[in-house]
Short mmCIF file of C-alpha atoms and ligand atoms in Angstrom, two decimals:
data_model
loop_
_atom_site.label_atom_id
_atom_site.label_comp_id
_atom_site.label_asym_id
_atom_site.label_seq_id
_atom_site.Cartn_x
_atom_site.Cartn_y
_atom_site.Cartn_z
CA UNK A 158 -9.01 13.67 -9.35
CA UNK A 159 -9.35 10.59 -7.38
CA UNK A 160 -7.87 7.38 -9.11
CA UNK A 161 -8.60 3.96 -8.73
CA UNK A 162 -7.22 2.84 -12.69
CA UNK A 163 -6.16 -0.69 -12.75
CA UNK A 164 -7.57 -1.62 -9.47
CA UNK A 165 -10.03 -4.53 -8.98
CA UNK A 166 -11.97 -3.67 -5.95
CA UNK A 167 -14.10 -6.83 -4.20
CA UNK A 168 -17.03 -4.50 -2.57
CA UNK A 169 -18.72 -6.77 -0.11
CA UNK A 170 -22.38 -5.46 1.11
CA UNK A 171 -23.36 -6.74 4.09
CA UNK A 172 -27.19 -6.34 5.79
CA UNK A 173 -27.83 -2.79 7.30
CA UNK A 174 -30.31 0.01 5.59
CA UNK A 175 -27.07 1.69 4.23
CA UNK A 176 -27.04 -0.94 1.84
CA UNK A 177 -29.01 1.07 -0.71
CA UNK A 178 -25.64 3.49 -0.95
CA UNK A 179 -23.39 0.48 -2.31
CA UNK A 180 -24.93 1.08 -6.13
CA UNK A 181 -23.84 4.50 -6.01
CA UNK A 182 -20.52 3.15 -4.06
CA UNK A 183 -20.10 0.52 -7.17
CA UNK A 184 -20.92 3.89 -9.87
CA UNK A 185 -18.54 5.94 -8.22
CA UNK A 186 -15.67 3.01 -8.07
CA UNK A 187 -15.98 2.30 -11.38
CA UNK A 188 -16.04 6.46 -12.23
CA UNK A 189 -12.90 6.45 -10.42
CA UNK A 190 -11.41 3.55 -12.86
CA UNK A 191 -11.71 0.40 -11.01
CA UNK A 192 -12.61 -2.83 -12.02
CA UNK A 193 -15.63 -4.23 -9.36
CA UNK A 194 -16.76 -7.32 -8.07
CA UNK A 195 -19.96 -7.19 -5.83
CA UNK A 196 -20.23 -10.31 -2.58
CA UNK A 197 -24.00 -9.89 -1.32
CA UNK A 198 -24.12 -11.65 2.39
CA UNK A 199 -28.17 -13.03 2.87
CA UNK A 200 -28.71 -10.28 5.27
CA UNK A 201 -27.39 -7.72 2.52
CA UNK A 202 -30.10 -9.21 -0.47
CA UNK A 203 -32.71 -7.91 2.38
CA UNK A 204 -31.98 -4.53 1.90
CA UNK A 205 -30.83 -4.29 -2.26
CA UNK A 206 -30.86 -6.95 -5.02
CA UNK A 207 -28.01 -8.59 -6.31
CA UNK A 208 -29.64 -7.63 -9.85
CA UNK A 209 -29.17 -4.05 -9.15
CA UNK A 210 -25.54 -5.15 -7.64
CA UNK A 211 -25.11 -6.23 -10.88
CA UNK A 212 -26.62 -3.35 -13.53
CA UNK A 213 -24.24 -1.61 -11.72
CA UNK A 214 -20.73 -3.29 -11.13
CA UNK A 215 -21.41 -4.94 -14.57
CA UNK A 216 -20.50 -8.38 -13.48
CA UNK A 217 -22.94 -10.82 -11.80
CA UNK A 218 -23.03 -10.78 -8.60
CA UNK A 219 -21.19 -13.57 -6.06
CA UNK A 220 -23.74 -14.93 -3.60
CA UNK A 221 -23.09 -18.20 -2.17
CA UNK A 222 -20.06 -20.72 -0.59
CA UNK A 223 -20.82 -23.71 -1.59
CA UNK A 224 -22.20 -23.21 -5.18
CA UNK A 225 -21.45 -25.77 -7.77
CA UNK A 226 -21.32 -23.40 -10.52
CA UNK A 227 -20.34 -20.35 -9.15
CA UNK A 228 -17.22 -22.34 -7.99
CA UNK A 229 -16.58 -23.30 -11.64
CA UNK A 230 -16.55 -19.56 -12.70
CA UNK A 231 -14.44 -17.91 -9.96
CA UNK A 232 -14.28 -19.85 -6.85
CA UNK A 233 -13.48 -18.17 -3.01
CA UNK A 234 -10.37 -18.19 -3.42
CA UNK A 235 -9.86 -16.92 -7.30
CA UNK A 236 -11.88 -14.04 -6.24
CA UNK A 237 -9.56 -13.34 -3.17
CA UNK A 238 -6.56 -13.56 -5.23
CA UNK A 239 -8.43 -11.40 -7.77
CA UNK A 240 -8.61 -8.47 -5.65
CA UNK A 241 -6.25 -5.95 -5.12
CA UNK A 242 -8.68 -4.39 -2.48
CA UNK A 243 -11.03 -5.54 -0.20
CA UNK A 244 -14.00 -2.82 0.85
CA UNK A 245 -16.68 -4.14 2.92
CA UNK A 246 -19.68 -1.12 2.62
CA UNK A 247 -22.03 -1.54 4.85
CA UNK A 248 -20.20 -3.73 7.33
CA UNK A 249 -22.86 -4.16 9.82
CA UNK A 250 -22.04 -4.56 13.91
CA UNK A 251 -22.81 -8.38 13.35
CA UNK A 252 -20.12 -8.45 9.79
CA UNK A 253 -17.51 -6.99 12.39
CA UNK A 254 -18.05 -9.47 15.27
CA UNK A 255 -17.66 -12.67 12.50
CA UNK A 256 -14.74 -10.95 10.68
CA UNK A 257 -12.92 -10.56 14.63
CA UNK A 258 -13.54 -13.83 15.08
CA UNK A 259 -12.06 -15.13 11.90
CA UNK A 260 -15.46 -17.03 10.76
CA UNK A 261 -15.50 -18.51 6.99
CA UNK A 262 -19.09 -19.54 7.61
CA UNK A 263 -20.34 -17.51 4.16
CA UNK A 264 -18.60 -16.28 0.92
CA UNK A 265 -17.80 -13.22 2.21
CA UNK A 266 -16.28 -14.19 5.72
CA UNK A 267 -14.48 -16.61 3.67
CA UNK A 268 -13.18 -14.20 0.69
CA UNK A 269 -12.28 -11.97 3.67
CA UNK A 270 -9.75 -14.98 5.41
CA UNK A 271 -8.18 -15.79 2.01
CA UNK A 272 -7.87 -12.57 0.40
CA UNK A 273 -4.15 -11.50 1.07
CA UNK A 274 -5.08 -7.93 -0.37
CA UNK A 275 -6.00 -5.01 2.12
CA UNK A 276 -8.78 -4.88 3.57
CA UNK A 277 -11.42 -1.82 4.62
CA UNK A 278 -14.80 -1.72 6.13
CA UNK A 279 -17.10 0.78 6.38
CA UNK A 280 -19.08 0.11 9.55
CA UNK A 281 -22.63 1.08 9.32
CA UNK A 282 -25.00 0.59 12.23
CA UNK A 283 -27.01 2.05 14.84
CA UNK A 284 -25.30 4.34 17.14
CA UNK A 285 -25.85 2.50 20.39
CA UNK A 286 -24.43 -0.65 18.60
CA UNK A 287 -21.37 1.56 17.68
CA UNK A 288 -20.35 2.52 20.92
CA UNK A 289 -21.30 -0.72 22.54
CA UNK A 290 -18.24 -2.52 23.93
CA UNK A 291 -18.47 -5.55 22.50
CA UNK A 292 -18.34 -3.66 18.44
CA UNK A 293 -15.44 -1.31 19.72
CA UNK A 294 -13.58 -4.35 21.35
CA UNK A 295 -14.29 -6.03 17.58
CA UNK A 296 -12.69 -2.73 15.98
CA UNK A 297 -9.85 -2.94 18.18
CA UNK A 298 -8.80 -6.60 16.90
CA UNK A 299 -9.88 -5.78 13.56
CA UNK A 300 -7.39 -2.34 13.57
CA UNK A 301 -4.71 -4.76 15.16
CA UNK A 302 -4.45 -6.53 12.31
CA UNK A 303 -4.09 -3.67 9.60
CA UNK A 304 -7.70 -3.58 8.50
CA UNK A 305 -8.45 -0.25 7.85
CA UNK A 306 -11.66 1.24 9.25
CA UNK A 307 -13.33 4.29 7.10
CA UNK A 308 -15.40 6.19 8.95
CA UNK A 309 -18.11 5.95 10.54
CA UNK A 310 -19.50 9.14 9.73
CA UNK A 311 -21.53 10.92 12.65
CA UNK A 312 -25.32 12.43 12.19
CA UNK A 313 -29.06 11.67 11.75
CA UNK A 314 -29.77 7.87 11.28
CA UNK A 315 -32.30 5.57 9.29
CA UNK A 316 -33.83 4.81 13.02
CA UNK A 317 -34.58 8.32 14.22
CA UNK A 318 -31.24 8.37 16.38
CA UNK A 319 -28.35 11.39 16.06
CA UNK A 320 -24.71 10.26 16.68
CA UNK A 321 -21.66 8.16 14.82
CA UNK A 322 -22.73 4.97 13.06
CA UNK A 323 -23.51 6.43 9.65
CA UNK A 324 -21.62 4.84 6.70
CA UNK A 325 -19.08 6.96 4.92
CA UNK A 326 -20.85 8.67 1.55
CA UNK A 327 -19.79 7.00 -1.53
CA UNK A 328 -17.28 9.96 -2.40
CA UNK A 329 -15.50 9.82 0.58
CA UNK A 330 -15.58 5.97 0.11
CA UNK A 331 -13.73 6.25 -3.08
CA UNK A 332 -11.19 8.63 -1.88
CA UNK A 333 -10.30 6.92 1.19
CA UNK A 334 -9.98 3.35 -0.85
CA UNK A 335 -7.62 5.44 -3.32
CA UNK A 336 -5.88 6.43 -0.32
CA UNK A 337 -4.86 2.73 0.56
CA UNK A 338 -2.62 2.37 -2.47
CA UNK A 339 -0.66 5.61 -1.76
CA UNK A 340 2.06 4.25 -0.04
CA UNK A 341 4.26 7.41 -0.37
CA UNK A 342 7.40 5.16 -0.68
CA UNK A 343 8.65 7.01 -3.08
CA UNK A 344 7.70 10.76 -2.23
CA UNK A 345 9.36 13.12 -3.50
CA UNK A 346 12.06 11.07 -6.29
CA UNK A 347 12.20 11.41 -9.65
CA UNK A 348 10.88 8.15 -11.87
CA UNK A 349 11.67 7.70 -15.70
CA UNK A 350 9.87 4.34 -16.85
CA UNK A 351 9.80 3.33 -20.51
CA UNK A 352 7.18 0.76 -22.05
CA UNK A 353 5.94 -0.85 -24.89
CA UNK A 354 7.74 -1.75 -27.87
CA UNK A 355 9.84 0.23 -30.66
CA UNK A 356 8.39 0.57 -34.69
CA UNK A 357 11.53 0.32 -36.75
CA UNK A 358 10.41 1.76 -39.97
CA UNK A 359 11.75 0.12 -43.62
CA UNK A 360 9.36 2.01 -45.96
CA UNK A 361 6.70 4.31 -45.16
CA UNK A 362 3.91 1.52 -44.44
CA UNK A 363 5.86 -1.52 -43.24
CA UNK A 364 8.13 -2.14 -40.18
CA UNK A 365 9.86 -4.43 -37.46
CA UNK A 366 7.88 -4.45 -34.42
CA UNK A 367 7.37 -7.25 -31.62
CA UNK A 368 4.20 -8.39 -29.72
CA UNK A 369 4.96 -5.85 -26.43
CA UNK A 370 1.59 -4.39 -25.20
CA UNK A 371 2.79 -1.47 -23.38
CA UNK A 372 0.58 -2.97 -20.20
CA UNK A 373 3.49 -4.31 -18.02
CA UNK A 374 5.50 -0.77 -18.25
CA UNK A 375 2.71 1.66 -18.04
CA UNK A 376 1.30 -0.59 -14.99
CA UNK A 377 5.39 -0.11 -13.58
CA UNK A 378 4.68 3.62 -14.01
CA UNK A 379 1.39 3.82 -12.00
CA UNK A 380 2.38 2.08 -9.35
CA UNK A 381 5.09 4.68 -8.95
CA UNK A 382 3.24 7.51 -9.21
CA UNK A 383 1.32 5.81 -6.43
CA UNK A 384 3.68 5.55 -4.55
CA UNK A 385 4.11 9.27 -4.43
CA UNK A 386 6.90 9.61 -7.63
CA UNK A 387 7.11 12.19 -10.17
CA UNK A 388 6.76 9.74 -12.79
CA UNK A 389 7.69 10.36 -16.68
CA UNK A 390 6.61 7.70 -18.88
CA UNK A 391 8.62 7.17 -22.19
CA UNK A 392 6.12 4.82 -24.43
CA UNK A 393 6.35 3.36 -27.42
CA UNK A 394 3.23 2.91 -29.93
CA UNK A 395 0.75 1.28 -28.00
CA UNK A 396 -3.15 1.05 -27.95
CA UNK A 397 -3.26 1.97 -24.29
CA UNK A 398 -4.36 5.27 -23.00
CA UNK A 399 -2.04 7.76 -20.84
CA UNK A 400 -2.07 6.34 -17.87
CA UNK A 401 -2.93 9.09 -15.14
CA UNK A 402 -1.01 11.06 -12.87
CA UNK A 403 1.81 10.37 -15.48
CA UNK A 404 3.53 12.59 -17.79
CA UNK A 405 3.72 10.56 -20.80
CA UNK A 406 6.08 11.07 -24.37
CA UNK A 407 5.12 8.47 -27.19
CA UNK A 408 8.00 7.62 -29.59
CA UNK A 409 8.25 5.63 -32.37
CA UNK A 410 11.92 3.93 -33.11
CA UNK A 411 14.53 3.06 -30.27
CA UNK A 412 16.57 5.94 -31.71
CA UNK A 413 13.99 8.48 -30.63
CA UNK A 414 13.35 6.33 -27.29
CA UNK A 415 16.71 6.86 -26.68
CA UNK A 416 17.23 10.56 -27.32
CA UNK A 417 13.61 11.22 -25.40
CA UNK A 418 15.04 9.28 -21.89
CA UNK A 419 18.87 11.25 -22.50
CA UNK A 420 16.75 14.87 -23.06
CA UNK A 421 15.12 14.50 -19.31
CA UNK A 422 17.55 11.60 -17.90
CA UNK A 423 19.48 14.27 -15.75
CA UNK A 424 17.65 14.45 -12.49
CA UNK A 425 16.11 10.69 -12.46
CA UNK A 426 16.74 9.21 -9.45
CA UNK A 427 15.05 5.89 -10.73
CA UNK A 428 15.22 4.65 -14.39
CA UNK A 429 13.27 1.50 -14.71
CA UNK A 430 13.59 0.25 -18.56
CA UNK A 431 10.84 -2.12 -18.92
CA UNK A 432 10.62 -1.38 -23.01
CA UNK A 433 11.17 -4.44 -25.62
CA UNK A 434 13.11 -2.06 -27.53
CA UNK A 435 13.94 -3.48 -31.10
CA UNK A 436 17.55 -4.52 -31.02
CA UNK A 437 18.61 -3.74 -35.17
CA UNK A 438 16.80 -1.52 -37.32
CA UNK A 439 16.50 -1.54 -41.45
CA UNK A 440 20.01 0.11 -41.89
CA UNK A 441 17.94 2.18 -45.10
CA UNK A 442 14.80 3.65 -44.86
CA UNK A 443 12.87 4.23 -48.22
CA UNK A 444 11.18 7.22 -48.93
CA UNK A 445 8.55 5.22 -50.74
CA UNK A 446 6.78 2.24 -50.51
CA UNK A 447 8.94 -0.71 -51.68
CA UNK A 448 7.58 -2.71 -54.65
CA UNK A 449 7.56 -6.45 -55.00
CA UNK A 450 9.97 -7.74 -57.62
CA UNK A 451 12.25 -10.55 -57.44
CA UNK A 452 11.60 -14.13 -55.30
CA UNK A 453 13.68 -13.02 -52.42
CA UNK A 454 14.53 -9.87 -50.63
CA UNK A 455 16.87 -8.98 -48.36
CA UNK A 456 16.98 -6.40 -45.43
CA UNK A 457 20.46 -4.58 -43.90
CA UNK A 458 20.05 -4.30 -40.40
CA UNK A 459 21.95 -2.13 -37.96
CA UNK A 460 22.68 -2.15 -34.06
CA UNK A 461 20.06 -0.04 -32.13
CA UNK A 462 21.60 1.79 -28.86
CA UNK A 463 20.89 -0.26 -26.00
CA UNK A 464 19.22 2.87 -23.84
CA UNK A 465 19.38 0.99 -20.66
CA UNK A 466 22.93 0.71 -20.61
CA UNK A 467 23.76 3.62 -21.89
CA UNK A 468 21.61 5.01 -18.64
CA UNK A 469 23.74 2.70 -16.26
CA UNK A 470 26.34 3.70 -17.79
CA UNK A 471 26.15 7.37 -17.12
CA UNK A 472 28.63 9.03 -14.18
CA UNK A 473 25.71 10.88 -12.69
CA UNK A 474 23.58 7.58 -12.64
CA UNK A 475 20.02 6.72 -11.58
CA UNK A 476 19.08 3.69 -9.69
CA UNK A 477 19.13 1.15 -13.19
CA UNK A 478 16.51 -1.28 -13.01
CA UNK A 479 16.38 -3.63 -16.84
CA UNK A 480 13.55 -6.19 -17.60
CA UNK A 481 15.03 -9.95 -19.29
CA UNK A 482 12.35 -11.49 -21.00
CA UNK A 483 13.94 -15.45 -21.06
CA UNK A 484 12.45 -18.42 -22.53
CA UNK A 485 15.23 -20.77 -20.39
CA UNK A 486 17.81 -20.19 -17.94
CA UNK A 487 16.25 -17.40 -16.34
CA UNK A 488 18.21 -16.77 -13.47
CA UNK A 489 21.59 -17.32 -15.18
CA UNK A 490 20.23 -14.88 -18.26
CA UNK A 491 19.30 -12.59 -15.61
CA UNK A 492 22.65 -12.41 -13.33
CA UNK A 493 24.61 -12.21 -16.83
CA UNK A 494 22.47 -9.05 -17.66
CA UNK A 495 22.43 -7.40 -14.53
CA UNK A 496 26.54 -7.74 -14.84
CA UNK A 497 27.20 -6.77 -18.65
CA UNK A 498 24.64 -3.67 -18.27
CA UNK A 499 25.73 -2.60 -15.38
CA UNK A 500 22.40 -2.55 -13.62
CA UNK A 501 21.00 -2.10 -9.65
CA UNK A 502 18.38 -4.72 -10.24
CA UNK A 503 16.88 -6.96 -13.09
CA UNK A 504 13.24 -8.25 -13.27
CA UNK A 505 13.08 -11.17 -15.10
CA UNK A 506 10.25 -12.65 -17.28
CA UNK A 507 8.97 -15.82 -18.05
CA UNK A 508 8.09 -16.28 -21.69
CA UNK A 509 6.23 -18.93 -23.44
CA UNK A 510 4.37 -20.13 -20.57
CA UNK A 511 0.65 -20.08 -20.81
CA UNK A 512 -1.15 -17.14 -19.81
CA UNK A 513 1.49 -15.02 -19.06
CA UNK A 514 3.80 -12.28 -20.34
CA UNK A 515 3.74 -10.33 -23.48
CA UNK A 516 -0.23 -9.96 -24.81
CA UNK A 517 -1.72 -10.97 -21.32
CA UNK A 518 -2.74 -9.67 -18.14
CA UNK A 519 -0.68 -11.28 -16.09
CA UNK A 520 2.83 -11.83 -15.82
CA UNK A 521 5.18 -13.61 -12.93
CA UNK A 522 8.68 -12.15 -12.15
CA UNK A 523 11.90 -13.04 -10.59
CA UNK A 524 13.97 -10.35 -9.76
CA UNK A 525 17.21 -10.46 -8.97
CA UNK A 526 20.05 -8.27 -8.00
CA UNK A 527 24.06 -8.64 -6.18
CA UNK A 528 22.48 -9.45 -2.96
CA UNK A 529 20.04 -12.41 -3.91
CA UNK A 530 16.68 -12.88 -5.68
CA UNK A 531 12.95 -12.53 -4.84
CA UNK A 532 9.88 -14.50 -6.82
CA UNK A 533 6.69 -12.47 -7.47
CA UNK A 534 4.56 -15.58 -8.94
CA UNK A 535 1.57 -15.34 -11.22
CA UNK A 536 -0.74 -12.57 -10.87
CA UNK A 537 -2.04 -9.42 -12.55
CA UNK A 538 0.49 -6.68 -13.88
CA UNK A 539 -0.64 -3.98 -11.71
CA UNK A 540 -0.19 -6.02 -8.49
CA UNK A 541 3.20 -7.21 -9.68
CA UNK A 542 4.01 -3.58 -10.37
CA UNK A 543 3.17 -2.47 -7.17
CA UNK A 544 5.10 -5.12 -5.44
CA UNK A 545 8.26 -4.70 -7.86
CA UNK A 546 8.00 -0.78 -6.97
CA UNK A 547 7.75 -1.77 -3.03
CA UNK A 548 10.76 -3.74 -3.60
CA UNK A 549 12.73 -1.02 -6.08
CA UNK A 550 12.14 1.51 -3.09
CA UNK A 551 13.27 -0.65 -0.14
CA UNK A 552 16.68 -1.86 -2.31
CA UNK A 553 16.95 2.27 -3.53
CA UNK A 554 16.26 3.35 0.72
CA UNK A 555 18.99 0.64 1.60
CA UNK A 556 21.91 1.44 -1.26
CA UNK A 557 21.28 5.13 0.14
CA UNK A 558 21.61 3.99 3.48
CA UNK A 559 24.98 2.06 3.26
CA UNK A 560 26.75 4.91 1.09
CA UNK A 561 25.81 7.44 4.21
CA UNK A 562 27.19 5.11 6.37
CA UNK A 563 30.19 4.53 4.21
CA UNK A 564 31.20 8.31 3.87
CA UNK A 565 30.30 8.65 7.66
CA UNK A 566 33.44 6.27 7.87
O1 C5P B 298 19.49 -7.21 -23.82
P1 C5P B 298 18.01 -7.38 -23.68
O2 C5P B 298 17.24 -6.79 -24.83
O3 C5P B 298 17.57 -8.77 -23.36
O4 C5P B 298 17.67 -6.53 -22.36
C1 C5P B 298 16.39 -6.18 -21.99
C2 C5P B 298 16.42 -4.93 -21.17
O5 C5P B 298 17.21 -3.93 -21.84
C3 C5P B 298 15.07 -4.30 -20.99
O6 C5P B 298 15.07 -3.63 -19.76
C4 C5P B 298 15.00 -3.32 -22.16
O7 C5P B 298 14.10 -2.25 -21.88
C5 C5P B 298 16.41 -2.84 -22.28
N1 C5P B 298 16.87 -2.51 -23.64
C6 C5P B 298 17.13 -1.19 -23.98
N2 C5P B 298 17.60 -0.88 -25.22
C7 C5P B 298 17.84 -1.85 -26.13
C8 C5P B 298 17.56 -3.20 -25.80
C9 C5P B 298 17.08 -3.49 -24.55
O8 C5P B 298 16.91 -0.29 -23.15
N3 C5P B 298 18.27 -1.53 -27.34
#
């Protein structure tokens, strides 16, 4: 089945008859999982109203540049830095022309020139206007410059005419946008994740837990099944559902976290530990629930394995990649983990700030390893995934690369 979980898709309608197909193109989006944000151009409010843009994305609908209050809510540019995907369906033969020529003359030209996220159009138009030379000259700047171009399909059109020009049905739409997150990096390897935090049990009711949400690990694990990994995804309680394309084991303590990753740790090629496993545990566990008595109480606590090491630490080793979750010093923290634990790489977290890390939706990371460090700043969890996975695969495709070269010697 075709996913698009965790993706915010901007769909931008522009004016052309095919219009009327981008409410079922918003349906079948959000069928697929995504999140979506509609940007009517004038021409497109000819053809379909922004209010049944909005019945179906569920958000209202972004109209206008220069609007006062629109602005306010989520400006030009938040909504290009919201996107992980840019689909224009319909983009007419005129939407082409000012998109070639890099016009910011309306929201959507605009969104389009800020938006750093891919973008796809899905031209729809008249077939004479299709093969004229001035819309494939358009398409050939367009292609130049990575934006993708789905479809057109070929067949009967709105004007009586028979040839290509027809837009892509919303299906095919949904599939091909799925397509542009498939970047394959990672065909073929093996990829253990674990996520979310650990219950450490003292009685049967009560226990030591911390305030992980499970969204930063499980969005780690989609992103590498995206990118074409057999992905297995080691959880901790959480309120979040499987994600797809995922084969996930829930756990309780960091004892059974730890015995669940050693069971299947022997052909991982990648171990990415992004869990907030509980460091002690209650060193008793009571059968029953413990009764109030005296004024204070007391609680043993013991060591918990540290999993991650104990994965880097293995002579058949995965690539070891550890998450540091610092409130200061965050490089320094960071280097001095990535030494003691022996790991490849180390993604480090901001905590405390505003907005970000443990409960929230976005997070900021700086991740370091031998060679140097890159900063991923502010933005949602599954685009920081993504780009932590892009970055896991190039440093993985480069260690493999120097130890052929080294035996070659
Ligand atoms: O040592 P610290 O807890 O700061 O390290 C965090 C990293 O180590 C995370 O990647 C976390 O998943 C992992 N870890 C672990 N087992 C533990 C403690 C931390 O795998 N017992």
């Amino acid at each position: 089945m075709v996913s698009l979980s965790n993706k915010r898709v901007l769909l931008g309608v522009t004016g052309g008859i095919a219009a009327y197909k981008s409410a079922e193109l918003a349906r079948r989006l959000r069928d697929a999982g995504a999140e979506v944000r509609v940007v009517m151009t004038r021409g497109a409010q000819e053809f379909i109203t922004p209010l049944t843009m909005q019945a179906v994305s569920g958000h209202p609908v972004h109209l206008h540049l220069l609007d006062a209050d629109a602005e306010a809510g989520m400006g030009h540019i938040k909504l290009a830095r919201w996107a992980d995907v840019v689909l224009i369906a319909p983009a007419s033969a005129n939407f082409l022309s000012r998109l070639a020529q890099g016009r910011a003359e309306d929201l959507l030209t605009t969104v389009c020139l800020a938006a750093a996220a891919p973008l796809a159009v899905a031209p729809a138009m008249n077939q004479q206007m299709w093969v004229n030379a001035a819309t494939q000259a358009n398409l050939v700047i367009l292609r130049r410059r990575g934006v993708h171009v789905l479809g057109p399909a070929e067949g009967d059109q709105a004007c009586g005419d028979f040839g290509p020009g027809r837009m892509l049905e919303p299906l095919e739409l949904v599939a091909q946008t799925a397509q542009l997150f498939a970047s394959g990096k990672l065909a073929g390897l093996n990829v253990m994740v674990t996520a979310g935090p650990t219950w450490e049990a003292i009685d049967p009711v009560r226990g030591i837990t911390n305030r992980s949400s499970g969204r930063m690990g499980y969005a780690v694990a989609e992103a590498a099944a995206e990118a074409g990994a057999i992905v297995t995804l080691i959880s901790g309680p959480t309120a979040l559902p499987d994600p797809q394309r995922v084969e996930t084991i829930r756990v309780i303590s960091a004892q059974d976290m730890h015995d669940a990753v050693h069971a299947r740790i022997d052909n991982i090629d990648i171990f990415i530990g992004v869990a907030a496993v509980a460091d002690y545990r209650p060193a008793y566990v009571t059968a029953e629930k413990i009764k109030k008595s005296g004024e204070h109480m007391s609680l043993e606590l013991v060591r918990n394995p540290d999993i991650l090491a104990s994965v880097a630490a293995l002579t058949r080793r995965p690539f070891t990649v550890g998450f540091a979750a610092e409130t200061n010093d965050l490089e320094a923290n960071a280097r001095q983990k990535l030494e003691s634990k022996r790991l490849d790489l180390v993604a480090a977290n901001r905590i405390g700030a505003p907005g970000i890390g443990f409960e929230s939706h976005d997070n900021s990371l700086l991740v370091i390893d031998r060679t140097g460090s890159t900063d991923f700043p502010t933005q949602s969890k599954a685009k920081l995934a993504r780009a932590l996975i892009q970055l896991i695969a190039e440093k993985l495709h480069a260690a493999k690369q120097r130890s052929k070269t080294k035996s070659r010697a």
